[in-house]
Coordinates of C-alpha atoms and ligand atoms in Angstrom, one line a residue:
M1 CA 108.4 94.0 99.7
D2 CA 106.8 91.7 102.0
D3 CA 109.0 89.2 100.3
F4 CA 112.1 90.9 100.1
K5 CA 114.3 92.8 102.5
P6 CA 114.8 96.8 101.1
S7 CA 118.4 95.9 100.1
E8 CA 117.5 92.5 98.3
L9 CA 115.0 94.9 96.4
W10 CA 117.7 97.2 95.4
D11 CA 120.0 94.6 94.3
L12 CA 117.2 93.2 92.2
C13 CA 116.7 96.6 90.6
L14 CA 120.2 97.1 89.9
R15 CA 120.2 93.4 88.1
E16 CA 117.5 94.8 85.9
A17 CA 119.3 98.1 85.3
E18 CA 122.1 96.2 84.2
K19 CA 120.0 94.5 81.6
T20 CA 118.8 97.6 80.3
L21 CA 121.5 100.0 80.1
E22 CA 125.0 100.3 78.1
T23 CA 127.6 98.4 80.3
T24 CA 129.6 101.5 80.3
E25 CA 126.9 103.6 81.7
Y26 CA 125.8 100.8 84.4
E27 CA 129.6 100.9 85.6
S28 CA 129.9 104.5 85.7
W29 CA 127.0 105.5 87.3
L30 CA 125.2 102.7 89.2
K31 CA 127.3 99.6 90.1
N32 CA 128.7 101.1 93.3
S33 CA 125.8 102.4 94.8
V34 CA 124.4 100.8 97.7
Y35 CA 121.1 100.6 99.7
E36 CA 121.6 102.4 102.9
D37 CA 118.4 102.8 104.8
I38 CA 114.5 102.8 104.6
N39 CA 112.6 105.9 105.5
G40 CA 108.8 105.4 105.4
T41 CA 108.4 104.2 102.0
R42 CA 111.6 105.7 100.6
L43 CA 114.6 103.8 99.9
V44 CA 117.9 105.6 100.7
I45 CA 120.5 104.6 97.9
R46 CA 123.9 106.1 98.4
F47 CA 126.3 106.9 95.7
R48 CA 130.0 108.0 95.8
N49 CA 129.3 111.6 95.9
S50 CA 126.5 114.2 95.6
F51 CA 127.2 114.8 91.9
V52 CA 126.7 110.9 91.2
A53 CA 123.6 110.9 93.2
G54 CA 122.2 113.9 91.4
H55 CA 122.9 112.8 87.7
V56 CA 121.5 109.3 88.6
K57 CA 118.3 111.1 89.7
S58 CA 117.9 113.1 86.6
R59 CA 118.8 110.5 84.3
F60 CA 117.8 107.3 85.6
G61 CA 115.4 108.2 88.6
G62 CA 112.2 107.7 86.9
M63 CA 113.0 104.4 85.3
L64 CA 114.7 103.0 88.7
E65 CA 111.8 104.1 90.6
E66 CA 109.4 102.1 88.1
M67 CA 111.6 99.1 88.3
V68 CA 111.7 98.8 92.1
R69 CA 107.8 99.4 92.1
E70 CA 107.3 96.7 89.6
I71 CA 109.5 94.2 91.3
S72 CA 108.1 94.8 94.7
G73 CA 104.5 95.3 93.7
R74 CA 104.2 98.4 95.8
N75 CA 103.3 101.5 93.8
D76 CA 103.9 103.7 97.0
L77 CA 107.8 103.1 97.2
A78 CA 109.9 106.0 96.1
L79 CA 114.1 106.3 95.9
Q80 CA 115.9 108.9 97.3
F81 CA 119.6 109.3 96.3
V82 CA 122.2 110.6 98.3
G83 CA 125.9 111.2 98.4
D84 CA 128.6 112.7 100.2
P85 CA 129.1 116.2 99.1
A86 CA 131.7 116.2 95.9
K87 CA 134.7 117.6 96.5
P88 CA 135.4 120.9 94.9
G89 CA 138.0 121.3 92.2
P90 CA 139.4 118.7 89.6
S91 CA 138.0 115.6 91.3
R92 CA 134.6 116.8 90.4
R93 CA 135.2 116.6 86.9
E94 CA 136.8 113.3 87.0
S95 CA 133.6 112.0 88.5
A96 CA 131.7 113.2 85.4
P97 CA 132.0 110.3 82.9
Q98 CA 129.0 111.1 80.9
E99 CA 131.4 113.7 79.3
N100 CA 132.7 110.9 77.4
G101 CA 129.4 109.1 76.8
P102 CA 126.5 109.4 74.6
S103 CA 124.7 113.0 74.9
T104 CA 121.6 111.6 76.2
T105 CA 121.0 113.9 79.1
D106 CA 117.9 115.5 77.6
S107 CA 116.2 112.2 76.7
M108 CA 115.0 109.7 79.0
Y109 CA 116.0 106.0 79.1
L110 CA 114.1 103.1 77.1
R111 CA 113.6 99.5 78.8
S112 CA 115.2 97.2 76.7
N113 CA 112.3 94.7 76.8
Y114 CA 109.7 97.3 75.8
T115 CA 109.6 96.3 72.1
F116 CA 107.0 95.5 69.5
D117 CA 108.3 91.7 69.7
H118 CA 107.5 91.9 73.6
F119 CA 104.2 93.2 73.2
V120 CA 101.2 90.9 73.3
V121 CA 98.3 92.2 70.9
G122 CA 94.6 91.3 72.0
P123 CA 91.2 92.9 71.3
N124 CA 91.9 95.3 74.3
N125 CA 95.0 97.0 72.6
Q126 CA 94.6 96.2 69.1
L127 CA 94.0 99.8 67.7
A128 CA 96.9 101.4 70.0
H129 CA 99.4 98.7 68.6
A130 CA 98.3 99.4 65.1
G131 CA 98.6 102.9 65.3
A132 CA 102.0 102.6 66.9
L133 CA 103.1 100.2 64.3
A134 CA 101.9 102.5 61.6
V135 CA 103.6 105.5 62.8
S136 CA 107.0 103.9 63.3
S137 CA 107.1 102.1 59.7
D138 CA 105.5 104.6 57.8
A139 CA 108.5 106.9 57.2
G140 CA 107.2 110.5 56.0
T141 CA 103.4 110.0 56.4
T142 CA 101.4 111.4 59.0
T143 CA 97.9 110.4 58.8
Y144 CA 97.9 109.6 62.6
N145 CA 99.2 113.0 63.6
P146 CA 99.4 113.3 66.6
L147 CA 98.9 109.4 67.6
F148 CA 97.1 109.6 71.2
I149 CA 97.0 106.4 73.1
Y150 CA 95.2 106.5 76.5
G151 CA 94.3 103.8 78.9
G152 CA 94.7 102.8 83.0
V153 CA 97.6 102.3 84.8
G154 CA 99.9 99.4 84.0
L155 CA 98.0 98.6 80.8
G156 CA 101.0 99.0 78.4
K157 CA 101.2 102.8 77.4
T158 CA 105.0 103.2 78.1
H159 CA 105.6 99.9 76.7
L160 CA 104.1 101.1 73.1
I161 CA 105.5 104.3 73.1
Q162 CA 109.1 103.1 74.0
A163 CA 108.5 100.3 71.2
I164 CA 108.2 103.1 68.6
A165 CA 111.5 104.6 69.8
H166 CA 112.9 101.3 69.6
Q167 CA 111.8 100.8 66.1
L168 CA 113.3 104.2 65.2
R169 CA 116.6 103.5 66.8
R170 CA 117.2 100.3 65.0
E171 CA 120.2 100.3 62.6
G172 CA 119.6 101.9 59.3
S173 CA 116.7 103.9 60.5
R174 CA 117.5 107.7 59.8
R175 CA 114.7 108.9 61.7
T176 CA 115.5 111.1 64.9
F177 CA 113.4 111.1 68.1
R178 CA 113.2 112.1 71.2
Y179 CA 111.2 110.1 74.4
L180 CA 110.2 112.4 77.0
S181 CA 108.2 111.8 80.2
T182 CA 106.1 114.9 80.7
E183 CA 107.3 115.2 84.0
Y184 CA 110.4 115.9 82.5
V185 CA 109.2 118.5 79.9
V186 CA 107.6 120.3 83.0
G187 CA 110.7 120.3 85.1
T188 CA 112.9 121.6 82.3
F189 CA 110.7 124.4 81.8
I190 CA 110.2 125.3 85.4
N191 CA 114.2 125.5 85.3
C192 CA 114.2 127.7 82.4
V193 CA 111.7 130.0 84.3
L194 CA 114.1 130.2 87.2
Q195 CA 116.9 130.8 85.1
K196 CA 115.0 133.3 82.6
D197 CA 116.6 131.1 79.4
Y198 CA 114.4 128.9 77.2
T199 CA 117.2 127.5 75.2
R200 CA 116.9 124.1 77.0
F201 CA 113.2 123.9 76.9
R202 CA 112.8 124.5 73.0
K203 CA 116.2 122.2 72.2
L204 CA 113.8 119.3 73.7
F205 CA 111.5 119.6 70.7
Q206 CA 114.6 120.6 68.0
G207 CA 116.1 118.6 65.6
I208 CA 113.8 115.5 65.6
D209 CA 111.6 113.9 63.3
Y210 CA 109.7 112.2 66.4
L211 CA 108.5 113.5 69.5
L212 CA 107.5 110.6 72.0
M213 CA 105.8 112.3 75.1
D214 CA 104.7 110.0 77.9
D215 CA 102.1 110.7 80.4
I216 CA 100.6 114.0 79.0
Q217 CA 97.9 114.2 81.9
F218 CA 100.9 115.8 84.1
L219 CA 100.5 118.8 82.0
E220 CA 97.2 119.4 83.9
G221 CA 97.3 122.6 85.9
K222 CA 100.9 123.4 84.5
V223 CA 99.3 126.6 82.6
E224 CA 102.8 128.1 81.4
T225 CA 104.3 124.9 80.5
Q226 CA 101.1 124.2 78.6
E227 CA 101.2 127.4 76.7
A228 CA 104.8 126.9 75.7
F229 CA 104.0 123.3 74.8
F230 CA 101.3 124.6 72.6
H231 CA 103.8 126.5 70.4
R232 CA 106.3 123.6 70.3
F233 CA 103.4 121.2 68.9
N234 CA 102.2 123.4 66.4
E235 CA 105.8 124.0 65.4
L236 CA 106.3 120.4 64.9
H237 CA 102.7 119.7 63.5
Q238 CA 103.4 122.3 60.7
Q239 CA 106.5 120.9 59.8
G240 CA 105.0 117.3 59.4
K241 CA 107.0 115.8 62.2
Q242 CA 105.2 113.0 63.8
I243 CA 103.8 113.4 67.6
V244 CA 103.2 110.5 69.8
L245 CA 101.6 111.2 73.1
T246 CA 100.2 108.9 76.0
S247 CA 97.6 109.7 78.8
D248 CA 95.6 108.0 81.4
R249 CA 92.5 109.6 80.0
P250 CA 91.0 110.6 76.6
P251 CA 92.0 114.0 75.7
H252 CA 88.3 115.5 76.7
E253 CA 88.7 114.3 80.2
L254 CA 91.8 116.1 80.7
K255 CA 91.3 118.8 83.3
D256 CA 92.3 122.5 83.1
L257 CA 93.7 122.2 79.8
P258 CA 92.9 124.8 77.3
E259 CA 90.5 123.9 74.6
R260 CA 92.9 124.5 71.8
L261 CA 95.2 122.2 73.0
I262 CA 92.7 119.5 73.9
S263 CA 91.4 119.7 70.0
R264 CA 94.9 119.4 68.9
F265 CA 95.3 116.0 70.6
Q266 CA 92.2 114.9 68.8
W267 CA 93.6 115.7 65.4
G268 CA 94.9 112.3 64.5
L269 CA 94.2 108.9 65.8
V270 CA 93.0 108.5 69.4
A271 CA 93.3 104.9 70.5
D272 CA 92.6 103.7 73.9
I273 CA 93.9 100.5 75.6
K274 CA 91.8 98.3 78.1
P275 CA 92.3 95.7 80.6
P276 CA 93.2 92.5 78.8
E277 CA 90.9 89.5 78.2
Y278 CA 91.9 86.3 79.8
E279 CA 93.2 84.7 76.8
T280 CA 95.8 88.1 76.4
R281 CA 96.7 87.7 79.7
L282 CA 97.8 84.1 79.5
A283 CA 99.8 84.9 76.4
I284 CA 101.4 87.9 78.5
L285 CA 102.7 85.4 81.2
M286 CA 103.6 83.1 78.8
L287 CA 106.1 85.6 77.1
L288 CA 107.2 86.8 80.4
V289 CA 107.8 83.0 81.7
R290 CA 110.1 82.3 78.5
D291 CA 111.9 85.8 78.9
E292 CA 112.7 84.7 82.4
E293 CA 113.5 81.3 81.1
L294 CA 111.4 79.8 84.0
D295 CA 109.6 76.7 84.4
V296 CA 106.0 77.2 85.3
S297 CA 103.1 74.8 84.7
H298 CA 100.2 75.7 82.6
E299 CA 97.9 75.2 85.7
V300 CA 99.9 77.7 87.8
L301 CA 99.8 80.5 84.8
D302 CA 96.3 79.8 84.2
Y303 CA 95.8 80.6 88.1
I304 CA 97.7 83.8 87.6
A305 CA 95.8 84.7 84.8
S306 CA 92.5 84.3 86.4
S307 CA 93.5 85.9 89.6
I308 CA 94.7 89.2 88.2
R309 CA 92.7 90.8 86.0
K310 CA 93.1 94.6 85.7
N311 CA 96.5 95.6 85.5
V312 CA 99.2 94.0 83.3
R313 CA 102.2 95.8 85.5
Q314 CA 100.8 93.5 88.6
L315 CA 101.1 90.3 85.9
S316 CA 104.6 90.9 85.1
G317 CA 105.2 92.0 89.0
V318 CA 104.2 88.5 90.0
I319 CA 106.3 86.7 87.6
H320 CA 109.5 88.8 88.4
R321 CA 108.9 88.3 92.2
L322 CA 108.3 84.6 91.9
A323 CA 111.6 84.5 89.3
A324 CA 113.7 86.3 92.3
I325 CA 112.4 84.2 95.0
S326 CA 112.9 81.0 92.9
R327 CA 116.3 82.3 92.3
L328 CA 117.3 83.4 95.9
T329 CA 116.0 80.2 97.6
G330 CA 116.1 77.6 95.0
C331 CA 112.7 76.3 95.2
N332 CA 110.0 75.5 92.3
I333 CA 107.5 78.0 91.2
D334 CA 104.7 75.5 92.1
M335 CA 100.9 76.3 93.2
N336 CA 101.6 76.9 96.4
L337 CA 104.2 79.8 96.0
A338 CA 101.9 81.3 93.4
Q339 CA 99.0 81.3 95.7
K340 CA 100.9 82.8 98.3
E341 CA 102.4 85.4 95.9
I342 CA 99.0 86.4 94.6
K343 CA 97.7 86.7 98.0
S344 CA 99.9 89.2 98.9
T345 CA 99.7 90.9 95.8
L346 CA 96.0 91.5 96.0
G347 CA 96.3 91.9 99.5
T348 CA 98.4 95.0 99.2
I349 CA 95.4 96.3 97.0
S350 CA 92.7 95.4 99.2
R351 CA 94.6 96.7 102.2
R352 CA 94.9 100.1 100.7
L353 CA 91.2 100.3 99.7
T354 CA 89.2 100.4 102.7
P355 CA 85.7 102.0 103.3
G356 CA 88.1 104.9 105.2
T357 CA 90.4 105.5 102.2
I358 CA 87.4 105.4 99.7
T359 CA 85.2 107.8 101.9
S360 CA 88.4 110.2 102.0
A361 CA 88.7 110.3 98.4
V362 CA 85.3 111.1 97.7
A363 CA 85.0 113.6 100.3
G364 CA 88.4 115.3 98.9
V365 CA 86.6 115.3 95.4
F366 CA 83.3 116.7 96.4
D367 CA 85.3 119.3 98.8
I368 CA 83.3 118.2 102.0
S369 CA 84.4 116.3 105.0
P370 CA 84.5 112.5 105.6
A371 CA 82.5 113.0 108.9
Q372 CA 79.5 115.0 106.8
L373 CA 79.6 112.0 104.3
K374 CA 79.1 109.4 107.0
G375 CA 76.6 111.7 108.9
K376 CA 73.1 112.3 108.8
Q377 CA 72.5 115.5 106.6
R378 CA 70.3 114.7 103.7
K379 CA 71.3 117.9 101.8
R380 CA 71.7 117.2 98.0
N381 CA 75.3 118.4 98.2
I382 CA 76.1 116.1 100.7
L383 CA 73.5 113.1 99.7
V384 CA 75.0 112.6 96.5
P385 CA 78.6 112.4 97.6
R386 CA 77.5 109.7 100.4
Q387 CA 75.9 107.6 97.7
V388 CA 78.7 107.7 95.5
A389 CA 81.1 106.8 98.3
I390 CA 78.5 103.8 99.1
F391 CA 78.3 102.9 95.5
L392 CA 82.4 102.8 95.4
I393 CA 82.7 100.8 98.4
R394 CA 80.5 98.2 97.3
E395 CA 82.3 98.1 93.8
L396 CA 86.0 98.3 95.1
T397 CA 85.7 95.8 98.2
S398 CA 84.3 92.9 99.4
M399 CA 82.1 94.6 102.3
S400 CA 78.7 93.1 102.9
L401 CA 75.7 95.5 102.4
K402 CA 75.2 95.3 105.9
D403 CA 78.8 96.1 106.9
I404 CA 78.5 99.2 104.4
G405 CA 75.4 100.4 105.9
A406 CA 77.1 99.8 109.4
F407 CA 79.9 102.0 108.4
F408 CA 77.5 104.7 107.5
S409 CA 76.4 105.5 110.9
G410 CA 74.3 102.5 111.1
R411 CA 72.0 102.5 108.1
D412 CA 70.3 99.6 106.7
H413 CA 70.9 97.5 103.9
S414 CA 67.9 98.7 101.9
T415 CA 69.5 102.2 102.1
V416 CA 72.8 100.6 101.0
L417 CA 71.0 99.1 97.8
N418 CA 69.0 102.1 97.2
S419 CA 72.1 104.4 97.0
I420 CA 73.9 102.0 94.6
E421 CA 70.8 102.0 92.3
R422 CA 70.4 105.7 92.4
V423 CA 74.2 106.3 91.7
T424 CA 73.6 103.8 88.8
E425 CA 70.9 106.0 87.6
L426 CA 72.3 109.2 87.9
R427 CA 75.5 108.6 86.1
E428 CA 73.5 107.6 83.1
N429 CA 72.2 111.0 83.0
D430 CA 74.8 113.2 84.5
P431 CA 78.2 113.0 82.4
E432 CA 79.6 115.3 85.0
L433 CA 79.0 113.0 88.0
D434 CA 80.2 110.1 85.9
R435 CA 83.6 111.8 85.1
R436 CA 83.8 112.4 88.7
I437 CA 83.3 108.9 90.0
E438 CA 85.8 107.8 87.2
E439 CA 88.4 110.3 88.5
I440 CA 88.1 109.0 92.3
K441 CA 88.2 105.4 91.0
R442 CA 91.5 106.0 89.2
K443 CA 93.1 107.8 92.0
L444 CA 92.1 105.0 94.1
V445 CA 93.4 102.1 92.0
S446 CA 96.5 103.8 91.2
I447 CA 98.0 104.9 94.8
Ligands
ADP1 P1 101.3 102.0 81.6 O1 102.3 103.0 80.8 O2 100.1 102.1 80.8 O3 101.3 102.4 83.0 P2 103.6 100.3 81.3 O4 103.8 100.3 79.7 O5 104.7 100.4 82.2 O6 102.2 100.5 81.6 O7 103.3 98.4 81.3 C1 103.4 97.7 82.6 C2 104.1 96.4 82.3 O8 103.0 95.6 81.6 C3 105.3 96.5 81.4 O9 106.2 95.6 82.4 C4 105.0 96.1 80.3 O10 106.0 95.5 79.6 C5 103.8 95.1 80.5 N1 102.8 95.1 79.4 C6 101.5 95.8 79.2 N2 101.0 95.8 78.2 C7 101.4 94.6 77.6 C8 101.3 93.6 76.4 N3 100.4 93.8 75.9 N4 102.4 92.8 76.2 C9 103.4 92.2 76.9 N5 103.6 93.4 78.1 C10 103.0 94.2 78.5
MG2 MG1 103.4 104.8 82.1

């Protein structure tokens, strides 16, 4: 958002939404919304009444938030939808155009460009892509059931699962599906608990040939939803319905999930997506540039592909922002502009990953205080986390050994080196520690 005013950001988001939604839908719900204010990291958007605001939140909230994050390059931004209280009586009815529209209130929205055509296949995502293609083209066969796709943030999981949905929705296809975010499923379940009526929850899983459920890691810790979902899963599976799930981790790394659910996730095909190699990154950039109808030299694309290596969302974010800047100001996308943009994209990340944030994250996971981590005590339950913090700071920041030592109460650089070697060794023999380190890393990189 360093590049845009919040109001511009909302306008860009609306333009993106207009491309994705049906025209009538866009016009009924979003067109007249206005940016009102920014409250910390929350953009406040005003609608003509609270009914419309509530409706937009439940139907498009997740999608709009994702768009705003992608365009701004800031994962911490959130949206708040407000409206004046709806007038009682007939006017409330009047402001409910969804009564004539398609009944999709129980399903989430698909991004129009998240199709197989727009997905670049590389060695990093080959298996997941092949699995997705197989389940969407093989009517009636359920060799890969469930298909479980996992991988880090911004690597194309949502894109692939929505590509399946697009494929199923094509003209002539008789297969019915429901695409759901796991957060939505959990939310629906909680509402049903409150109302003591589980009809809505059950309906989510009825009358469909395909269940496409995104971000299944959100089931962690939701014991009752897990239980209810377990039964729905079994029912669908027994009926030979296809299930596709995505997660930011492989099934066995999901915490607090019952073993029987985890083992069911492993029944079919488990496929991972890794960060893309240079060639794939370049191919993705070329596709994005073509879509946005931009004129960008190979040199600039090469520079972007070489600088952003871990996350495809950042790649597309950079292109969207460059496109927006060039449209707003009329300037060309040259090396200068690209360098500035990359610096601010990577800068936002490195600003977040300070020794302080890393130490706090480590302390949180090991349940000790940051002060203890930085202090002198050498008890094992503190020593190992301290070594882990040192290891992660070295890996995730560009701090020198000397500076890291200074941060940990003036230790010298050989102590820092020792810690790094020790953790490398420990990880190989201690899968639990290895898992915790990966967990901390994931938390830090996805903030
Ligand atoms: P995830 O769900 O894994 O966090 P997304 O599916 O939202 O990630 O992908 C982030 C962005 O990167 C999206 O804009 C998506 O279109 C794009 N993307 C990811 N992988 C690819 C790919 N292989 N080809 C083209 N675009 C991709
Ligand atoms: Mg996703």
